[in-house]
Coordinates of C-alpha atoms (C1' of nucleotides) in Angstrom, one line a residue:
Chain A
M1 CA -39.3 -68.0 -19.1
G2 CA -36.0 -69.1 -17.5
S3 CA -32.8 -68.7 -19.2
V4 CA -32.7 -68.4 -23.0
P5 CA -30.2 -70.3 -24.9
A6 CA -27.2 -68.2 -25.8
E7 CA -27.8 -68.8 -29.4
L8 CA -31.4 -67.9 -29.3
S9 CA -31.1 -64.8 -27.4
L10 CA -30.8 -61.3 -28.6
D11 CA -27.9 -60.8 -26.6
I12 CA -25.9 -58.4 -28.6
R13 CA -22.7 -58.8 -26.7
P14 CA -19.4 -57.7 -28.2
T15 CA -18.5 -61.1 -28.2
F16 CA -20.2 -63.0 -30.7
L17 CA -19.7 -66.7 -31.0
P18 CA -20.4 -68.9 -34.0
K19 CA -22.8 -71.5 -33.6
T20 CA -20.4 -74.2 -33.9
I21 CA -18.6 -72.9 -31.0
S22 CA -21.8 -72.5 -28.9
N23 CA -22.5 -76.1 -29.8
F24 CA -19.2 -77.0 -28.8
L25 CA -19.6 -75.2 -25.4
H26 CA -22.8 -76.9 -25.1
E27 CA -21.2 -80.1 -25.7
V28 CA -18.4 -79.5 -23.2
S29 CA -20.8 -78.6 -20.7
T30 CA -22.1 -82.0 -20.8
I31 CA -18.9 -83.3 -19.7
G32 CA -18.6 -84.0 -16.0
N33 CA -14.9 -84.2 -15.6
A34 CA -13.3 -80.8 -15.1
A35 CA -10.1 -81.8 -16.5
E36 CA -11.7 -83.4 -19.5
K37 CA -13.6 -80.1 -19.9
F38 CA -10.5 -78.2 -19.8
L39 CA -8.6 -80.3 -22.2
R40 CA -11.3 -80.1 -24.8
L41 CA -11.4 -76.5 -24.4
D42 CA -7.9 -75.9 -24.5
D43 CA -7.6 -78.1 -27.5
Y44 CA -10.2 -76.2 -29.3
V45 CA -8.5 -72.9 -28.3
K46 CA -5.3 -74.2 -29.7
R47 CA -6.7 -75.1 -33.0
L48 CA -8.4 -71.8 -33.3
E49 CA -5.2 -70.0 -32.4
E50 CA -3.4 -72.1 -35.0
E51 CA -5.9 -70.9 -37.6
M52 CA -5.5 -67.5 -36.5
R53 CA -1.9 -67.6 -37.2
K54 CA -2.7 -68.9 -40.7
I55 CA -5.0 -66.0 -41.3
D56 CA -2.6 -63.7 -39.7
A57 CA -1.2 -62.7 -43.0
F58 CA -4.5 -61.7 -44.3
K59 CA -5.6 -59.9 -41.2
R60 CA -5.9 -56.7 -43.1
E61 CA -8.1 -58.2 -45.7
L62 CA -10.1 -60.1 -43.1
P63 CA -10.3 -57.8 -40.2
L64 CA -13.8 -59.2 -39.3
C65 CA -12.7 -62.6 -39.5
M66 CA -10.0 -61.7 -37.3
L67 CA -12.4 -60.1 -34.9
I68 CA -14.6 -63.2 -34.8
M69 CA -11.7 -65.6 -34.3
N70 CA -10.5 -63.4 -31.6
D71 CA -13.6 -63.3 -29.8
A72 CA -14.1 -67.0 -30.1
I73 CA -10.8 -67.6 -28.8
S74 CA -11.2 -65.2 -26.0
A75 CA -14.6 -66.8 -25.0
L76 CA -13.1 -70.3 -25.2
K77 CA -10.1 -69.3 -23.2
D78 CA -12.3 -67.9 -20.5
E79 CA -14.2 -71.0 -20.4
S80 CA -11.2 -73.2 -20.4
A81 CA -9.7 -71.1 -17.6
K82 CA -12.7 -71.8 -15.4
W83 CA -12.0 -75.5 -15.7
R84 CA -8.4 -75.5 -15.4
I85 CA -7.1 -77.8 -12.8
P86 CA -6.9 -75.8 -9.6
N87 CA -3.5 -77.2 -8.5
S88 CA -1.9 -76.6 -11.7
Q89 CA -3.0 -73.0 -11.5
P90 CA -3.7 -72.3 -8.0
V91 CA -4.6 -68.7 -8.4
L92 CA -7.5 -69.3 -10.7
K93 CA -9.2 -66.0 -9.7
E94 CA -6.3 -64.0 -10.6
F95 CA -5.6 -66.0 -13.6
I96 CA -8.9 -65.1 -15.2
P97 CA -8.6 -61.3 -15.2
L98 CA -5.1 -61.5 -16.4
K99 CA -6.2 -63.6 -19.2
K100 CA -9.0 -61.2 -19.9
E101 CA -6.5 -58.4 -19.9
C102 CA -4.5 -60.3 -22.4
D103 CA -7.3 -61.0 -24.6
Q104 CA -8.4 -57.4 -24.4
K105 CA -4.9 -56.5 -25.6
E106 CA -5.3 -58.8 -28.5
K107 CA -8.7 -57.4 -29.3
I108 CA -7.3 -54.0 -29.3
E109 CA -4.5 -55.0 -31.5
N110 CA -7.0 -56.6 -34.0
E111 CA -9.2 -53.7 -33.9
K112 CA -6.3 -51.5 -34.5
E113 CA -5.5 -53.6 -37.5
C114 CA -9.1 -53.1 -38.7
R115 CA -9.0 -49.5 -38.3
D116 CA -5.8 -49.4 -40.1
K117 CA -7.2 -49.1 -43.5
K118 CA -9.7 -46.6 -42.2
N119 CA -7.1 -44.6 -40.6
W120 CA -4.2 -44.7 -42.6
M121 CA -5.5 -42.0 -45.1
S122 CA -6.3 -39.7 -42.4
S123 CA -3.1 -40.3 -40.6
V124 CA -1.4 -39.2 -43.8
Q125 CA -3.5 -36.3 -43.8
L126 CA -2.7 -35.5 -40.3
C127 CA 1.0 -36.0 -40.9
N128 CA 0.8 -33.6 -43.8
T129 CA -1.4 -30.9 -42.2
A130 CA -0.7 -31.0 -38.6
V131 CA 2.9 -30.6 -38.5
Y132 CA 3.2 -30.9 -35.1
P133 CA 5.7 -29.3 -32.9
P134 CA 8.9 -30.7 -31.7
K135 CA 9.3 -34.2 -33.2
A136 CA 7.0 -34.0 -36.3
N137 CA 8.9 -31.1 -37.6
S138 CA 11.4 -33.6 -38.6
N139 CA 12.7 -31.9 -41.6
Y140 CA 13.4 -28.7 -40.1
E141 CA 14.7 -30.3 -37.0
Q142 CA 17.3 -32.4 -39.0
K143 CA 18.1 -29.2 -40.8
Q144 CA 18.7 -27.4 -37.6
H145 CA 20.8 -30.4 -35.9
F146 CA 18.7 -30.7 -32.9
K147 CA 18.5 -26.9 -32.7
V148 CA 14.8 -27.5 -31.9
E149 CA 15.6 -28.9 -28.6
N150 CA 17.0 -25.9 -27.5
K151 CA 13.9 -23.9 -28.0
K152 CA 11.2 -22.9 -25.6
T153 CA 7.7 -22.7 -25.4
E154 CA 5.5 -20.2 -26.3
G155 CA 4.4 -19.4 -22.8
E156 CA 7.7 -18.0 -22.0
S157 CA 7.8 -15.5 -24.8
V158 CA 4.3 -14.4 -24.1
E159 CA 5.3 -13.6 -20.6
D160 CA 8.5 -11.8 -21.3
P161 CA 8.1 -8.5 -22.8
F162 CA 11.4 -8.9 -24.3
Q163 CA 10.6 -12.1 -25.9
P164 CA 7.4 -11.2 -27.7
R165 CA 5.9 -14.1 -29.4
R166 CA 9.1 -15.5 -31.0
N167 CA 7.0 -18.3 -32.1
I168 CA 4.8 -16.1 -34.3
D169 CA 7.9 -15.0 -35.9
R170 CA 8.2 -14.0 -39.4
N171 CA 9.3 -17.2 -40.3
G172 CA 6.0 -18.6 -39.6
G173 CA 5.5 -22.1 -38.5
F174 CA 9.0 -23.1 -38.9
M175 CA 9.9 -20.5 -36.4
R176 CA 7.1 -21.3 -34.3
F177 CA 8.0 -25.1 -33.9
A178 CA 11.6 -24.5 -34.0
Y179 CA 11.3 -21.9 -31.1
S180 CA 8.8 -23.6 -29.1
A181 CA 9.8 -27.1 -28.7
L182 CA 11.3 -26.8 -25.2
P183 CA 8.8 -26.8 -22.6
V184 CA 10.4 -24.3 -20.3
T185 CA 8.2 -22.3 -18.3
T186 CA 9.3 -18.9 -17.6
T187 CA 7.6 -16.8 -15.2
K188 CA 7.8 -13.1 -14.4
D189 CA 9.4 -14.3 -11.2
E190 CA 12.5 -15.0 -13.2
K191 CA 12.9 -11.5 -14.2
E192 CA 15.1 -9.7 -11.9
D193 CA 14.5 -6.4 -10.4
S194 CA 14.9 -4.8 -13.6
G195 CA 12.3 -7.1 -14.8
L196 CA 14.4 -8.3 -17.4
S197 CA 15.1 -12.1 -17.7
L198 CA 15.4 -12.6 -21.2
L199 CA 15.0 -16.3 -21.0
T200 CA 15.6 -16.9 -24.6
P201 CA 19.1 -16.2 -23.8
S202 CA 19.2 -18.4 -20.9
I203 CA 19.5 -21.1 -23.7
K204 CA 22.7 -19.5 -24.5
N205 CA 23.8 -20.0 -21.1
A206 CA 23.7 -23.6 -21.8
N207 CA 25.7 -23.3 -25.0
T208 CA 29.2 -23.8 -24.5
R209 CA 30.2 -21.0 -26.9
E210 CA 29.0 -17.8 -25.7
G211 CA 30.5 -15.9 -28.6
S212 CA 33.7 -14.2 -28.7
G213 CA 32.4 -10.9 -27.4
S214 CA 30.6 -12.3 -24.5
S215 CA 32.8 -15.1 -23.1
G216 CA 32.7 -14.9 -19.4
S217 CA 32.0 -11.3 -19.6
R218 CA 28.3 -11.6 -19.2
T219 CA 26.7 -9.8 -16.4
S220 CA 25.4 -11.4 -13.6
S221 CA 22.7 -12.7 -15.9
S222 CA 24.0 -16.0 -16.7
S223 CA 23.7 -17.3 -13.3
V224 CA 20.2 -16.0 -12.9
S225 CA 18.3 -18.4 -15.1
P226 CA 16.2 -20.6 -13.0
P227 CA 17.6 -24.1 -12.4
S228 CA 14.6 -25.8 -14.2
V229 CA 15.4 -23.7 -17.3
Q230 CA 19.0 -24.6 -17.1
A231 CA 18.2 -28.2 -16.7
N232 CA 15.9 -28.2 -19.5
L233 CA 18.6 -26.5 -21.7
R234 CA 21.0 -29.1 -21.0
T235 CA 18.9 -31.8 -22.1
G236 CA 21.3 -33.1 -24.5
P237 CA 25.0 -32.7 -25.5
Q238 CA 23.9 -32.5 -29.1
Q239 CA 22.3 -29.2 -28.3
Q240 CA 25.6 -27.7 -27.2
S241 CA 26.8 -27.5 -30.8
S242 CA 23.5 -26.2 -32.3
R243 CA 23.2 -22.6 -33.1
K244 CA 21.8 -20.7 -30.3
Q245 CA 18.3 -19.4 -30.2
R246 CA 17.6 -16.3 -31.9
R247 CA 17.5 -13.2 -29.6
C248 CA 14.2 -11.5 -30.2
W249 CA 14.9 -7.7 -29.9
S250 CA 11.5 -6.7 -28.7
P251 CA 10.5 -3.0 -28.5
E252 CA 11.2 -2.8 -24.9
L253 CA 14.7 -4.4 -25.4
H254 CA 15.5 -2.2 -28.2
R255 CA 14.6 0.7 -26.0
R256 CA 16.8 -0.4 -23.5
F257 CA 19.4 -0.7 -26.0
I258 CA 18.9 2.7 -27.2
N259 CA 18.8 4.1 -23.8
A260 CA 22.3 2.4 -23.2
L261 CA 23.5 4.0 -26.4
Q262 CA 22.4 7.3 -25.2
Q263 CA 24.3 7.1 -22.0
L264 CA 27.3 5.9 -23.8
G265 CA 27.4 8.7 -26.3
G266 CA 25.9 7.1 -29.2
S267 CA 26.2 4.0 -31.2
Q268 CA 29.7 4.7 -32.5
A269 CA 31.0 5.4 -29.2
A270 CA 29.3 2.7 -27.2
T271 CA 30.8 -0.7 -27.2
P272 CA 28.7 -3.9 -26.9
K273 CA 29.9 -4.7 -23.4
Q274 CA 29.1 -1.3 -22.2
I275 CA 25.7 -1.5 -23.7
R276 CA 24.9 -4.7 -22.3
E277 CA 26.0 -3.7 -19.0
L278 CA 23.9 -0.7 -19.1
M279 CA 20.9 -2.4 -20.6
Q280 CA 21.0 -4.5 -17.4
V281 CA 19.0 -7.3 -19.0
D282 CA 19.1 -10.6 -17.8
G283 CA 20.7 -13.3 -20.1
L284 CA 21.7 -10.7 -22.9
T285 CA 25.0 -11.4 -24.2
N286 CA 27.7 -9.4 -25.6
D287 CA 27.2 -11.2 -28.8
E288 CA 23.7 -10.2 -28.9
V289 CA 24.3 -6.7 -28.3
K290 CA 27.3 -6.7 -30.7
S291 CA 25.1 -8.1 -33.3
H292 CA 22.4 -5.6 -32.8
L293 CA 24.7 -2.8 -32.5
Q294 CA 26.2 -3.7 -35.8
K295 CA 22.8 -4.0 -37.3
Y296 CA 22.0 -0.7 -35.7
R297 CA 25.0 1.0 -37.0
L298 CA 24.6 -0.4 -40.5
H299 CA 21.0 1.0 -40.6
T300 CA 21.8 4.2 -39.3
R301 CA 24.7 4.4 -41.5
R302 CA 22.7 4.3 -44.6
V303 CA 21.7 7.9 -44.1
P304 CA 24.4 10.4 -44.0
S305 CA 22.7 12.5 -41.3
A306 CA 23.2 9.3 -39.2
T307 CA 25.7 10.8 -37.1
A308 CA 25.1 11.7 -33.5
T309 CA 23.6 15.1 -33.1
P310 CA 23.5 16.2 -29.6
A311 CA 20.7 18.5 -28.7
P312 CA 18.6 19.5 -25.8
A313 CA 16.2 16.9 -24.8
N314 CA 13.1 18.7 -24.3
Q315 CA 13.6 21.1 -27.1
S316 CA 11.1 19.8 -29.4
S317 CA 8.1 17.7 -29.8
V318 CA 10.4 15.0 -31.0
V319 CA 13.3 13.3 -29.3
V320 CA 15.8 11.6 -31.3
L321 CA 17.4 8.6 -29.6
G322 CA 20.5 7.1 -30.9
G323 CA 19.2 7.3 -34.3
L324 CA 15.6 6.8 -33.4
L325 CA 13.2 9.5 -33.7
M326 CA 10.5 9.5 -31.2
S327 CA 7.7 11.9 -30.2
Q328 CA 8.2 13.4 -26.9
D329 CA 5.3 11.4 -25.7
Q330 CA 6.7 8.2 -26.9
Y331 CA 10.2 9.1 -25.7
N332 CA 8.7 9.8 -22.2
D333 CA 6.7 6.6 -22.2
S334 CA 9.8 4.6 -23.4
I335 CA 12.0 6.1 -20.7
R336 CA 9.4 5.6 -18.1
T337 CA 9.1 2.2 -18.8
T338 CA 12.7 1.7 -19.3
S339 CA 13.5 3.5 -16.0
S340 CA 11.0 1.7 -14.0
Q341 CA 12.8 -1.4 -15.0
S342 CA 16.3 -0.6 -14.9
G343 CA 16.5 2.6 -13.1
S344 CA 18.9 3.8 -15.6
P345 CA 19.3 7.6 -15.9
Q346 CA 17.8 9.3 -18.9
G347 CA 20.3 11.0 -20.8
P348 CA 18.8 11.6 -24.1
L349 CA 21.5 11.8 -26.3
Q350 CA 20.0 12.8 -29.4
L351 CA 20.9 11.4 -32.7
A352 CA 19.2 12.5 -35.8
R353 CA 18.5 9.9 -38.3
S354 CA 16.0 8.7 -40.8
A355 CA 17.3 5.5 -41.8
R356 CA 15.1 3.8 -44.2
G357 CA 13.2 1.1 -42.7
W358 CA 14.2 2.3 -39.3
S359 CA 11.8 5.2 -39.4
Q360 CA 8.2 5.3 -38.8
T361 CA 6.0 7.9 -37.7
E362 CA 4.9 7.2 -34.3
G363 CA 1.9 8.7 -35.6
D364 CA 0.9 5.5 -37.0
K365 CA 0.1 5.4 -33.4
M366 CA 1.0 2.1 -32.8
E367 CA 1.5 2.2 -29.1
D368 CA 4.5 0.3 -28.1
D369 CA 2.2 -2.2 -26.4
E370 CA 0.3 -2.6 -29.5
E371 CA 3.6 -3.1 -31.2
D372 CA 4.4 -5.7 -28.8
E373 CA 1.0 -7.3 -29.8
K374 CA 1.7 -7.1 -33.3
S375 CA 5.3 -8.0 -33.9
E376 CA 7.6 -10.1 -32.0
S377 CA 10.4 -7.9 -32.6
Y378 CA 10.6 -4.2 -32.1
G379 CA 11.2 -3.5 -35.6
W380 CA 13.5 -0.6 -36.3
K381 CA 10.8 1.3 -38.0
N382 CA 8.4 1.0 -35.4
H383 CA 10.5 3.2 -33.2
L384 CA 11.4 5.9 -35.6
H385 CA 9.8 8.6 -37.0
K386 CA 9.6 9.5 -40.6
P387 CA 11.5 12.6 -41.1
G388 CA 8.5 14.2 -42.7
R389 CA 6.8 13.8 -39.4
V390 CA 9.5 15.3 -37.3
D391 CA 8.7 18.5 -36.0
V392 CA 12.1 19.9 -34.9
Chain B
dT1 C1' 42.8 -13.4 -23.9
dA2 C1' 38.9 -10.4 -23.9
dA3 C1' 36.7 -7.3 -26.7
dC4 C1' 35.8 -5.5 -30.9
dG5 C1' 34.1 -4.8 -35.7
dA6 C1' 33.2 -6.7 -40.1
dA7 C1' 32.0 -10.4 -42.9
dT8 C1' 29.4 -14.2 -43.4
dA9 C1' 25.9 -17.7 -42.4
dT10 C1' 21.6 -19.1 -41.0
Chain C
dT1 C1' 15.7 -8.7 -43.2
dA2 C1' 17.2 -10.1 -38.5
dT3 C1' 20.1 -12.4 -35.8
dA4 C1' 24.0 -15.7 -35.0
dT5 C1' 28.5 -17.0 -35.8
dT6 C1' 33.1 -16.6 -37.4
dC7 C1' 37.3 -14.4 -38.1
dG8 C1' 40.8 -11.1 -38.1
dT9 C1' 42.5 -7.1 -35.3
dT10 C1' 43.7 -4.7 -31.3

DNA sequence: TAACGAATAT
DNA sequence: TATATTCGTT
């Protein structure tokens, strides 16, 4: 019952040795001289390796063959290592494991080759379907000239009420990837007392050009961005020239904007810089405010009644804010939120307006929070009331 | 030169 | 359409 000859056993070891090799090993085992054993084994290994090289060109067609060869070589190498002359290889114990590692690598390599055929199809599929974030999105990335590198992760936008899900942007996947490449973690801690640390913008901080309207005139915001963010933003020089990240005007941010407008006497009277200062939003730049103001004016301008119309604040059930019609409730809520964050006074300057697309019945009752959930940007309309609904 | 507004680009 | 960028003006 003793030991069963290797070739007769049902040993299903991963390493299979052809009978010829088993025979060879058996034959070698009869040799008494260790050096002789080693030489024989080594010679055999070399021959096998040579053949391996020959069939290497066909390794894709002969994966199993390669495997078998590999196993054989591996086994023989192990065996030959055992009989290696000690003085030529003093650290025999260490040599073996090393060799095994090496062989293991070879095995893995070959197995990879074997799997190649199986996998390449699926790989292609993966490439096509799973357009993976940063790097995989090469097309867009190239288009954007490394713009991607400047972007931040989703986490940040989720955290920041002013940066609601820019990655779920209307631009879809593109936006998602483009804006979420940079693993910047933004926590609420980064928000200042006002709770406003628009991290998006911090990217801008890294940009050389702050824009004509904001150069050097930014509020204390620029220096507030956490070092880690700043560091991440400066990951590469090429990013400096890239377009800055889109500012996402969340409902809350827009509220601030409107609030500032009120205090400044309306969109026509307010200047970007003033607005920005009033908004007290971290990282917000004049450029962004300017751009937003421009859009705001454009929208409000579409409707003749878009001019500022001062009126008592609590007069009716509807408050008109800088072109935004809000229900008193919504307005109060808005102010509450805003004030709690900025402490800015409430001075509802009321601007009657019903710009198309900028108005929406509050009644559609999308709570602001819900808006946040459903859209990454405030959307003018979400904060406006349809004229018809206005009860003035 | 900074800030602004409009035009234009993305 | 929304936002960024550019450009001319003040």
